[in-house]
XYZ file of C-alpha atoms in Angstrom:
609
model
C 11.296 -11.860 -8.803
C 10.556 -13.060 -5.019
C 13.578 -15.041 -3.945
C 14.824 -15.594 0.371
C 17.972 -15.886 -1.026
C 19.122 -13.437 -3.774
C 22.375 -13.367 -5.542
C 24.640 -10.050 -4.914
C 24.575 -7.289 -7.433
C 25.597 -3.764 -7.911
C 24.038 -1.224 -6.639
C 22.055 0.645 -9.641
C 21.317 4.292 -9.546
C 19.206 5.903 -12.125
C 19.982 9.958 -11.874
C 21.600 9.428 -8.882
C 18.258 7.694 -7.534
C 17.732 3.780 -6.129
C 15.097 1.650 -8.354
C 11.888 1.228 -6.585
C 12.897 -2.413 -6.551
C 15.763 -2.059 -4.933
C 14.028 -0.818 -1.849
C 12.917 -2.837 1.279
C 9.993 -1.389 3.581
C 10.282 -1.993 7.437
C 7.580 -0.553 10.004
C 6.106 -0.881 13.088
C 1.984 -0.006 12.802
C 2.433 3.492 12.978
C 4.906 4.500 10.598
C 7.043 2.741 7.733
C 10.808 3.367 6.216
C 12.257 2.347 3.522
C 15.627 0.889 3.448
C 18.006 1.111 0.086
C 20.148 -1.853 -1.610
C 23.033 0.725 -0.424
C 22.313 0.531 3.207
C 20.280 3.746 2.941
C 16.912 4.509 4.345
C 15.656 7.347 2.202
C 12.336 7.598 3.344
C 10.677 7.926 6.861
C 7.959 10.050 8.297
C 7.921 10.777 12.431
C 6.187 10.117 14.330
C 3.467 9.074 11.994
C 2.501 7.305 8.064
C 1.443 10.746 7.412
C 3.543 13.515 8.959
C 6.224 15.273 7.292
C 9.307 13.102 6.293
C 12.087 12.806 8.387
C 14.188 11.784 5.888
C 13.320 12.045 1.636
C 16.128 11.454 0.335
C 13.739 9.653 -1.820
C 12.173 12.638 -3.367
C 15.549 15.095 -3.408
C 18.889 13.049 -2.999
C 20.511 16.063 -1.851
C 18.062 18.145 0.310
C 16.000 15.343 1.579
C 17.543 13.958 4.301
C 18.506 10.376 4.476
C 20.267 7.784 7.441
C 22.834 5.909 5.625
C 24.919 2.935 7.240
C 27.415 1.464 4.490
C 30.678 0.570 4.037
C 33.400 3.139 1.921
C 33.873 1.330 -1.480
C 30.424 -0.486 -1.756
C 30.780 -2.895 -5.320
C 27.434 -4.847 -4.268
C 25.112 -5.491 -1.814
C 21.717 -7.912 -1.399
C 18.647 -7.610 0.733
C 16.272 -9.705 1.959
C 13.843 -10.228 5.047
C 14.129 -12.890 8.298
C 11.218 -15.240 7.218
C 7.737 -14.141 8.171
C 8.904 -10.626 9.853
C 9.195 -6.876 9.121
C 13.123 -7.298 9.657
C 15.165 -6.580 6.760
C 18.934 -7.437 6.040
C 20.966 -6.091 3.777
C 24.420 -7.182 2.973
C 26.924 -5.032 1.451
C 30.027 -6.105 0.178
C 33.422 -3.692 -0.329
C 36.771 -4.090 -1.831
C 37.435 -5.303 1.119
C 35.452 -6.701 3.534
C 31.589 -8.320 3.661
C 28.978 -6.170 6.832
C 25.303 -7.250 6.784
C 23.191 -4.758 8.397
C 20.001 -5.581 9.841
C 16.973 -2.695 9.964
C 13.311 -3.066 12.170
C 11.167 -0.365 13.287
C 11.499 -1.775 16.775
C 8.276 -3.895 18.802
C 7.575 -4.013 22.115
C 8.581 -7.300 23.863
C 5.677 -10.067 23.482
C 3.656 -7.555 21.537
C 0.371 -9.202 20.020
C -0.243 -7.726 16.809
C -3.635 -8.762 16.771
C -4.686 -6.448 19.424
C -5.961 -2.773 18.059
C -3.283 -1.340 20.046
C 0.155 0.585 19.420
C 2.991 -2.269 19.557
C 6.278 -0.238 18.301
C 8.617 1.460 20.834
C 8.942 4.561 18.792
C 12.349 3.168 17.793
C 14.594 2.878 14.619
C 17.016 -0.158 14.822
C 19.929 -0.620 12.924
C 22.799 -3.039 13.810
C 25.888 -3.780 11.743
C 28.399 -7.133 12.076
C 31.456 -7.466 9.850
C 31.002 -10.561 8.238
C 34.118 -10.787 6.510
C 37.630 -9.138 6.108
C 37.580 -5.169 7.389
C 35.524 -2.602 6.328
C 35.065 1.718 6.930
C 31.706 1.665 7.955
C 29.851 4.850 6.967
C 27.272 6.362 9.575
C 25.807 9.621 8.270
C 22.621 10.633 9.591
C 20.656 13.751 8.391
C 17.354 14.957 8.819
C 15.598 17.391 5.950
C 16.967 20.801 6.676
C 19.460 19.712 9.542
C 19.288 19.199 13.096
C 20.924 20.540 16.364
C 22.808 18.556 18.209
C 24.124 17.999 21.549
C 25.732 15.140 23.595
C 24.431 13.077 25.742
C 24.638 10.003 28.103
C 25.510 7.031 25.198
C 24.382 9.357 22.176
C 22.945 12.471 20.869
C 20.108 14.357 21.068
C 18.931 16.242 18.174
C 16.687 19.029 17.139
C 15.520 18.901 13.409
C 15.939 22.306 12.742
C 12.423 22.303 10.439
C 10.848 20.822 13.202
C 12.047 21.558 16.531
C 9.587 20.330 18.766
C 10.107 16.419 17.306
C 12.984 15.190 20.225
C 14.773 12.816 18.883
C 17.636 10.611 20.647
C 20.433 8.497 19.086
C 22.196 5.952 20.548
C 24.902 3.158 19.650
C 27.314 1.068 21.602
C 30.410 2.884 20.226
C 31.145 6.586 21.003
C 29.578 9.250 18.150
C 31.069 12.526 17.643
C 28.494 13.808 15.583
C 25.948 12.745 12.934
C 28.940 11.520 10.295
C 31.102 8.827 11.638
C 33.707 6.576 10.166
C 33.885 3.193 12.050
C 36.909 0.743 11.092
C 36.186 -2.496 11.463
C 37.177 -6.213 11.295
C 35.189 -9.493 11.061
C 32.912 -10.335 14.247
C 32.921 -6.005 15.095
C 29.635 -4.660 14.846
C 28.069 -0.996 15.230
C 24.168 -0.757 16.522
C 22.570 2.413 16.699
C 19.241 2.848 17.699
C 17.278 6.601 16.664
C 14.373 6.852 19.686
C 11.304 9.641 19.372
C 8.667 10.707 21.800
C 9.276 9.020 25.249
C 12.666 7.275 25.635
C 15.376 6.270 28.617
C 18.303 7.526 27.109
C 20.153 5.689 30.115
C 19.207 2.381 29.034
C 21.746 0.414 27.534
C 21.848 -0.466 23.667
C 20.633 -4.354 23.702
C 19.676 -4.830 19.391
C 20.586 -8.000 19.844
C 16.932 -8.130 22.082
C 15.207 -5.844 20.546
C 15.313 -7.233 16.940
C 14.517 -10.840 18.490
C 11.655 -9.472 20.014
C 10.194 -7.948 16.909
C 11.160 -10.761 14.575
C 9.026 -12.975 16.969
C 6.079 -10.493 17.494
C 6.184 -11.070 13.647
C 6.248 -14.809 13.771
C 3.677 -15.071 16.257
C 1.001 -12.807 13.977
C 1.917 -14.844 11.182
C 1.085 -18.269 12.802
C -2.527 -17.312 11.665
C -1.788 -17.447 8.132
C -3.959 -19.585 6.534
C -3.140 -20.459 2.445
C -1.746 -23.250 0.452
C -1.781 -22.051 -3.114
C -0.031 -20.928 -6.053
C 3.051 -18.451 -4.965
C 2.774 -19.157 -1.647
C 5.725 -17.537 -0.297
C 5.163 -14.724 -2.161
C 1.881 -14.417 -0.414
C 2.706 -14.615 2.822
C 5.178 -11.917 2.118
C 2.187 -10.057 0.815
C 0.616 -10.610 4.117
C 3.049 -8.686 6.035
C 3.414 -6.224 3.321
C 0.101 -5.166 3.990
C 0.264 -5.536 7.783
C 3.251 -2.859 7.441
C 0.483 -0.905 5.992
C -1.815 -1.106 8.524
C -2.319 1.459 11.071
C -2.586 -0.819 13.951
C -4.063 0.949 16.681
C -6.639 2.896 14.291
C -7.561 0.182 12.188
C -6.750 2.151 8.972
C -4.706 1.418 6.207
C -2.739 3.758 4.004
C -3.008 2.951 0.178
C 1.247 3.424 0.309
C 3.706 5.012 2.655
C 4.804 7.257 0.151
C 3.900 10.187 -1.400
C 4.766 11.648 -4.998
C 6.554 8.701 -6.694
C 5.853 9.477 -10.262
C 4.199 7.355 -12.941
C 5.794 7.994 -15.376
C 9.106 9.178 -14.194
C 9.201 12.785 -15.648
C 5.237 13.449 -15.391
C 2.751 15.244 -13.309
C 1.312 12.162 -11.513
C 2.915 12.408 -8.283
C 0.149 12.220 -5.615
C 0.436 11.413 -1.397
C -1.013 8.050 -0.992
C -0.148 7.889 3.153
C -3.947 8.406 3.588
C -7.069 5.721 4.133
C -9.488 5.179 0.903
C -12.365 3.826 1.573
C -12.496 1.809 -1.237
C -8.406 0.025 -0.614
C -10.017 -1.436 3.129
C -13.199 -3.018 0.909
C -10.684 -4.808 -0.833
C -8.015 -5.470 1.980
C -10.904 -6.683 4.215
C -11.724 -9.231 1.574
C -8.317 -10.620 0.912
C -7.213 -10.708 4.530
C -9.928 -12.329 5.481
C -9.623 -15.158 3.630
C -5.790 -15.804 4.245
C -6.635 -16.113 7.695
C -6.319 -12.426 9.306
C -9.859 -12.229 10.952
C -8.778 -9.605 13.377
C -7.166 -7.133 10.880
C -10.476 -7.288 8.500
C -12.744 -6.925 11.265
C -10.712 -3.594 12.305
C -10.480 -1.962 8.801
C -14.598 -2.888 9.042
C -14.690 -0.933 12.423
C -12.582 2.140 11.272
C -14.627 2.881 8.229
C -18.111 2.315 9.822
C -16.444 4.383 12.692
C -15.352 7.242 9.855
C -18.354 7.208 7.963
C -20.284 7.821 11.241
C -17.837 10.454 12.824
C -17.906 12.201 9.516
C -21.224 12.936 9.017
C -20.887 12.356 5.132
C -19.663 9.689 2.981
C -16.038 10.793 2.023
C -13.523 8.486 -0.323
C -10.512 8.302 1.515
C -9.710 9.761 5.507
C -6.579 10.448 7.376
C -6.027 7.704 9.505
C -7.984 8.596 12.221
C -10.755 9.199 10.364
C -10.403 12.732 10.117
C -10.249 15.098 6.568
C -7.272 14.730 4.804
C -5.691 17.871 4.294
C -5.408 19.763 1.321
C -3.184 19.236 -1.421
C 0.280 21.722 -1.855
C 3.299 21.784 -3.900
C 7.014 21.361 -2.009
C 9.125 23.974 -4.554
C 11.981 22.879 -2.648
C 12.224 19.346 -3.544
C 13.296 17.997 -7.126
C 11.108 15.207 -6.957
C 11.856 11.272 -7.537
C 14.552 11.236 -10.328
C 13.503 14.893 -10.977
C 9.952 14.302 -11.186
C 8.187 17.506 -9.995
C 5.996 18.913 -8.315
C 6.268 16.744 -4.818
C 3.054 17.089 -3.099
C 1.146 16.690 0.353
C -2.473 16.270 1.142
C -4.481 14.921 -1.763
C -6.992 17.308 -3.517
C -9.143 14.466 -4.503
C -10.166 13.950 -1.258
C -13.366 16.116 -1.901
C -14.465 14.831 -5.542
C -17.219 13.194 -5.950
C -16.957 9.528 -6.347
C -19.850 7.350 -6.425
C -18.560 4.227 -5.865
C -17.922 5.216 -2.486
C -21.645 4.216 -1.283
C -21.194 0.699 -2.473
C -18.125 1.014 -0.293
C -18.739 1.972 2.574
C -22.303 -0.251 2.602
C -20.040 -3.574 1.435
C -18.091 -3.074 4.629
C -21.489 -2.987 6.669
C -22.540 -5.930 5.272
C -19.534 -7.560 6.021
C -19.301 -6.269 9.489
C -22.475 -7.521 10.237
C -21.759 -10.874 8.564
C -18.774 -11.214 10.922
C -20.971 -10.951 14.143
C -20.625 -7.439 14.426
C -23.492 -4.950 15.403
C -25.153 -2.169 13.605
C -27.028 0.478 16.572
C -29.885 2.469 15.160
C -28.026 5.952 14.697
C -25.606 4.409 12.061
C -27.813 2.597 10.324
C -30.069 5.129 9.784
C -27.096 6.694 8.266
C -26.225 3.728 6.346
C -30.252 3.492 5.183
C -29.556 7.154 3.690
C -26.577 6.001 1.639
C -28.724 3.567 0.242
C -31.159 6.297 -0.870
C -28.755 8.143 -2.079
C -27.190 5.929 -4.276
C -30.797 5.077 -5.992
C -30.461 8.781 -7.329
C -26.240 9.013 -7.404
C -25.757 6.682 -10.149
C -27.397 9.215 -12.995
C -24.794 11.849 -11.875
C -21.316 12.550 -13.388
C -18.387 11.724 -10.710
C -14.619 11.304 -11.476
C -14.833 7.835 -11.158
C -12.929 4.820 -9.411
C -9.376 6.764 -10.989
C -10.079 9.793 -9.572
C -9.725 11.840 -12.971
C -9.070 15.560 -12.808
C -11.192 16.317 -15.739
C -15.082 17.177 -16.028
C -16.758 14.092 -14.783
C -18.859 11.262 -16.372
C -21.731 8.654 -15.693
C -19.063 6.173 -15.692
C -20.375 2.517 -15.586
C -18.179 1.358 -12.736
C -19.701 3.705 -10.211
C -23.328 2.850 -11.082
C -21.965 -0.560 -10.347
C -20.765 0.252 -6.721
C -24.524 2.154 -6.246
C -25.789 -1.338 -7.300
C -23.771 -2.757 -4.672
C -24.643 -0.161 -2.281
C -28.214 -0.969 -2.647
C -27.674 -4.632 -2.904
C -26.053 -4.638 0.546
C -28.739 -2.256 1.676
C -31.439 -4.743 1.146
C -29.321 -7.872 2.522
C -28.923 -6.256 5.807
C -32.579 -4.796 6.107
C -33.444 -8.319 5.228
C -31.636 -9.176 8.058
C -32.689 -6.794 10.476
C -36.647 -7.233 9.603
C -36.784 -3.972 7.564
C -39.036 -5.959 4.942
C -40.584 -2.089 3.236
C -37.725 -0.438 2.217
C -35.539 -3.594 1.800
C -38.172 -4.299 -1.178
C -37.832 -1.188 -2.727
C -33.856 -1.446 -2.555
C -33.557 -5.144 -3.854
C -35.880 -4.000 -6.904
C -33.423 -0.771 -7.253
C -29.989 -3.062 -7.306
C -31.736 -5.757 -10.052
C -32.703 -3.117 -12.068
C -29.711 -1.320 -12.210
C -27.687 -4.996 -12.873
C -29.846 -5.309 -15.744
C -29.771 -1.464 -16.849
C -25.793 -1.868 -16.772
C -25.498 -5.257 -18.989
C -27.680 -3.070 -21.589
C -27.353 0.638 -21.601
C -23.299 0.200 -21.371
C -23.069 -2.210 -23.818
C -21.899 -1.216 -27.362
C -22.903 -3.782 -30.183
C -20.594 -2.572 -32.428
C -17.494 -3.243 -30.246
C -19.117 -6.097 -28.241
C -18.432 -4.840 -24.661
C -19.419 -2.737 -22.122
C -18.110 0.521 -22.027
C -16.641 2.672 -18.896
C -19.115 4.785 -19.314
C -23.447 3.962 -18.941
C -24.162 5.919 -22.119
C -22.197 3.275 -23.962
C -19.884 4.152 -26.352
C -17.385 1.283 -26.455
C -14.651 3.017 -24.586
C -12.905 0.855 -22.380
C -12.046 0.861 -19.083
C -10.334 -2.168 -17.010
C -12.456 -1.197 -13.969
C -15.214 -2.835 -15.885
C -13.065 -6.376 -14.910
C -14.336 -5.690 -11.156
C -18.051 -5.453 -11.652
C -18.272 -9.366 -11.313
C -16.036 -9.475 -8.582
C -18.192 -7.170 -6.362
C -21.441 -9.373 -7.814
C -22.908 -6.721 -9.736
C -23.040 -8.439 -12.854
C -22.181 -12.414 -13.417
C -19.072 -13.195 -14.045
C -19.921 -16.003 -16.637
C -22.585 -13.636 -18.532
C -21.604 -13.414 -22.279
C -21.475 -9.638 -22.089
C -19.003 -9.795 -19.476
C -16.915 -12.562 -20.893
C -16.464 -10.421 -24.148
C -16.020 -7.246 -21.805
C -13.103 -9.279 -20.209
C -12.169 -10.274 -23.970
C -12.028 -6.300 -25.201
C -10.191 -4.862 -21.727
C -7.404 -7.956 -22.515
C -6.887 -7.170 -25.788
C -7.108 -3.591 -26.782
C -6.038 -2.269 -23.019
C -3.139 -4.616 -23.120
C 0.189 -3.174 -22.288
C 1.795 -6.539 -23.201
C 3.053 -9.657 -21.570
C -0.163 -9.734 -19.127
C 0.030 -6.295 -18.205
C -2.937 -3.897 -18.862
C -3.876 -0.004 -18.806
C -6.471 1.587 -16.751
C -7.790 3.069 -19.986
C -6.272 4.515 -23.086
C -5.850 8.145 -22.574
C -6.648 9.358 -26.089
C -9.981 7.808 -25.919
C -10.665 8.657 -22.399
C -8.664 11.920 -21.162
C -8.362 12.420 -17.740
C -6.991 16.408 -17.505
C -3.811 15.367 -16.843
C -0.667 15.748 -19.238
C 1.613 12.820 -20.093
C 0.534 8.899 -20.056
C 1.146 6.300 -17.480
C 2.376 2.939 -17.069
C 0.300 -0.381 -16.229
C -1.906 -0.606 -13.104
C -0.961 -3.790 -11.792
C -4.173 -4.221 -10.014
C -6.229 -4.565 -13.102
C -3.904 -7.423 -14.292
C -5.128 -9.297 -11.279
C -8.746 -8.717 -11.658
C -8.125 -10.526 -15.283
C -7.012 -13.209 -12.867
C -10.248 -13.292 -11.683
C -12.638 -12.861 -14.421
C -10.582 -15.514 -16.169
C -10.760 -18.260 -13.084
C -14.705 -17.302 -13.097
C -14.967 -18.436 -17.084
C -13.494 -21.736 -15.855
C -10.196 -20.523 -17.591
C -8.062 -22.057 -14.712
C -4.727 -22.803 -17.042
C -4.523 -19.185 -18.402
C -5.309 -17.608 -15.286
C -2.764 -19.652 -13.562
C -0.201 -18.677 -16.131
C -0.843 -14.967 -16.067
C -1.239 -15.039 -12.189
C 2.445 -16.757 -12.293
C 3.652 -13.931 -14.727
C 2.766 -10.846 -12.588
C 3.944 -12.842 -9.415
C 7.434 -12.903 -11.620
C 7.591 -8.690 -11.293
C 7.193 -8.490 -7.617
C 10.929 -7.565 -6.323
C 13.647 -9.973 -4.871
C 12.012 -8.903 -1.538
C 8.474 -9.616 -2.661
C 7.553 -6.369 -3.268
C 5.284 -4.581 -5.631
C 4.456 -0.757 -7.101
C 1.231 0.325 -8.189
C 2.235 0.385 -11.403
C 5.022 -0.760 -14.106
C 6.288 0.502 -16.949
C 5.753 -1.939 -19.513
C 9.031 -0.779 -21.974
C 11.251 -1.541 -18.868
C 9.722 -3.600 -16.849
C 10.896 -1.052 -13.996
C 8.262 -0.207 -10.877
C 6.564 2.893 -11.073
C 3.798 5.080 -8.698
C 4.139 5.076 -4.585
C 5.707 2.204 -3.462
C 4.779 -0.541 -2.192
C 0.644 -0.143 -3.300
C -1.728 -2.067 -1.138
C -3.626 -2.727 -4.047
C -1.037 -4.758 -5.881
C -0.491 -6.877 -3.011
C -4.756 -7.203 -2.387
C -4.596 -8.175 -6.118
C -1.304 -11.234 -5.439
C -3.485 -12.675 -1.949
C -7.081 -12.254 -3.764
C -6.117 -13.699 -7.010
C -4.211 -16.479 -5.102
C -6.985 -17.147 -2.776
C -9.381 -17.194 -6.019
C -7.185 -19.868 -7.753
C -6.549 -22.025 -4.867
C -10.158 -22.865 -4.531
C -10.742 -23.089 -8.447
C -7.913 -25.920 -8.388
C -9.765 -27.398 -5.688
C -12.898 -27.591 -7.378
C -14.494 -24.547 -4.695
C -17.142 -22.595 -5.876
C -16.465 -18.505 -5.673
């Protein structure tokens, strides 16, 4: 659970491996780390989201590289972030002494983090002060596969020996003899250290003190546009800069998670790199953002996918972060994997299925954009007008669907829903731009494919609609989003005993729910999964839109409950344990906590959706 100021505990390992909860996330728009309950940070890719790691301790504890500053003796240790900011502290506690250490990937001084423009310095702080008593202070730094190393003016230089052209520079305001130092310490001593890449001074002195100020107020400052005063708020605003640290700022992308091949479950197969842009994760992001205030952040996810889409040539479901391909997907044989959950992988081979849903997408996002005030020129609307015509035709074809399955693909019910949406939006904005032919032909497409849904899906016998259009009654909890993207009403008796169906027999228990059952609906994939935490907030939503405000409160106040003591939240949880599973921390999960939130706010206002 959420909470600014958690209680010590031990430090938990799990075969020799951190809990997902027990990890913060710091980042500075172009990359993200994560930073351990131990004083570890396990997990960073340089110079970019996307690039090889740095350190992965994360995915091998003893080949993957990892920056570590602790004390000797650690017997417990909390964390927790300076209000509104992407500055974590962690305080670690020894036989016999108390050191809180505080992390940032470092921002430039007065940055604006609306701007769609690079604020970080290319920096890694992390500054030390003995609280109490004395401590050995631990200092280990050590990239995947080593580095060479040589001294320089108030540091070292080093040379990751698997990638030698990435320069990298490490400073601190004590003398280092190497990349494993033992500092002894008493109360009011501190150790800073500050790991610079691409263009640095190295003759600049170490100043943490003003370069963790600076970024804590950069924060502050972004977060003075927050606008929301409903149920869980502070969990929401930490949402809010959760998926800010997310963000590619000067691109306008976002990655689904900074992480690649966290398994769910542990011990399975599912271990897929989510550090690239879906098309569908900005849809959502730009709604929720929006509506909490963050005009500027929306309006740039709009950009970058109208900009991809374009650039591209081709609707494609996800991008790197530029908007280029992503590349392909290979096996690393020499990491073990998450709590020895092999195969680690890079790229993402899903990249080039075909998902349907990605029309409605990518045509959503138009609409939007031109809602907003922004433009559409002739050349990408007449690209946009072709997605349109493609989806009239799309929908009868199999695809792998909103879950990406790796099996032989269906008609599934939730893409014919997104080509409904594509040619909804398709007709709204031809409306709008005085296309009145084709905008006819497209508004009689979407209302007949709202009404072929509600009946060719729906299976008497089990009283729902079914994930796929054939019927069937299988279930599927992506059917919960069709009324949130307007392509069915949310009230309509089919979809209120839909909503009934995916809460009881995809239930995972205590408020949590399954994508879909995997005996019913296989996916070519071994092993089972946890529950997707997303899909537990679109029963937020379904339930708010039967005027079911009590319930959906309640459940909305239950998942809030998992997030971590730093506000965090996985893609999905493993409903034995309770314990996070999948790359960490999902976008999605924290769309789901601001959209949901949003939703009920203006329920228990009396708003209309």
């Amino acid at each position: 659970m959420h909470d600014s100021d958690p209680p010590f505990r031990p430090v938990r390992r799990r075969q020799g491996y951190l809990p997902l909860e027990d990890l913060g996330l710091i980042g500075d728009g172009t990359t993200a780390a994560l930073v351990g309950l131990d004083g570890s940070i396990p997990w960073l890719c340089l110079p970019r989201f996307d690039a090889e790691p740095l350190f992965c301790a994360l995915l091998d504890r003893t080949r993957g590289g990892h920056f570590t500053l602790a004390p000797e003796d650690l017997v417990e240790a909390r964390q927790r972030y300076e209000p509104d900011t992407g500055v974590l502290v962690t305080e670690l506690r020894s036989r016999t002494g108390l050191v809180r250490v505080t992390d940032a990937l470092a921002l430039r001084s007065g940055a604006d983090l609306t701007d769609d423009a690079p604020a970080g310095r290319s920096e890694l702080v992390r500054s030390a002060v003995v609280l109490e008593g004395r401590v050995r202070l631990k200092a280990e730094l050590e990239p995947r596969g080593g580095a060479r190393t040589r001294a320089v003016f108030s540091g070292l230089e080093l040379r990751p020996l698997r990638r030698p052209g990435l320069r990298l520079h490490l400073r601190s305001n004590r003398p280092l003899d190497g990349l494993h130092t033992t500092h002894d310490l008493r109360r009011g001593d501190r150790l800073d250290l500050v790991l610079s890449w691409g263009r640095f001074h190295r003759h600049h002195r170490v100043d943490t003190d003003a370069m963790l100020t600076g970024t804590a107020d950069a924060w502050r400052r972004w977060m003075r546009h927050f606008d929301y005063g409903g149920p869980q708020e502070p969990l929401v605003r930490r949402s809010a800069v959760t998926l800010k640290l997310c963000d590619d700022w000067a691109n306008g992308s976002l990655v689904a998670a900074p992480t690649s091949s966290l398994p769910a479950p542990i011990g399975g197969i599912r271990n897929w790199d989510y550090r690239y842009a879906w098309i569908r994760d900005a849809a959502f992001a730009v709604f929720a953002l929006r509506r909490i205030g963050f005009r500027g952040e929306a309006d740039a996810f709009l950009g970058w996918v109208l900009d991809a889409f374009e650039d591209s040539g081709r609707p494609r479901i996800m991008y790197d972060l530029r908007g280029g391909p992503v590349p392909d997907e290979t096996e690393d044989a020499e990491l073990e994997g998450y709590q020895r959950s092999a195969p680690v992988r890079w790229g993402n081979g899903a990249a080039d299925q075909r998902q349907h849903d990605v029309y409605g997408e990518i045509l959503d996002c138009a609409d939007q954009w031109l809602r907003s005030g922004g433009e559409i020129q002739p050349a990408l609307w007449a690209g946009l007008a072709g997605l349109a015509d493609a989806a009239e035709q799309a929908w009868r074809e199999p695809d792998q669907g909103i879950w990406e399955v790796r099996s032989e693909g269906r008609v599934f019910t939730y893409s014919a829903g997104l080509c409904q949406v594509a040619l909804d939006r398709a007709a709204q904005i031809g409306q709008r731009l005085g296309l009145p032919i084709r905008t006819a032909r497209w508004r009689a497409s979407a209302d007949h494919l709202s009404r072929l849904i509600l009946e060719q899906s729906w299976d008497e016998g089990a009283k729902t609609l079914s994930a796929h259009l054939d019927g069937g009654g299988v279930l599927d909890a992506s059917l919960l989003a069709l009324p949130l993207r307007h392509v069915v009403p949310i009230d309509h008796p089919r979809m209120v005993a839909t909503a009934t169906a995916v809460a009881e027999r995809l239930s995972a228990g205590d408020g949590l729910l399954h994508r879909y059952l995997h005996e019913e609906s296989p996916d070519g994939l071994a092993g089972d999964e946890g529950a997707f935490v997303l899909c537990s907030f679109w029963l937020v939503d379904n339930l708010i839109g039967q005027g079911r405000t009590e319930e959906a409160e309640e459940l909305y106040a239950s998942l809030c409950s998992r997030a971590s003591p730093l506000g965090l939240m996985s893609e999905q949880i493993d409903p034995s344990t309770g314990e996070f599973m999948g790359n960490f921390p999902q976008a999605f999960s924290h769309i789901g906590i601001t959209a949901s939130g949003v939703n009920l706010a203006r329920a228990k206002a009396g708003v209309r959706r």
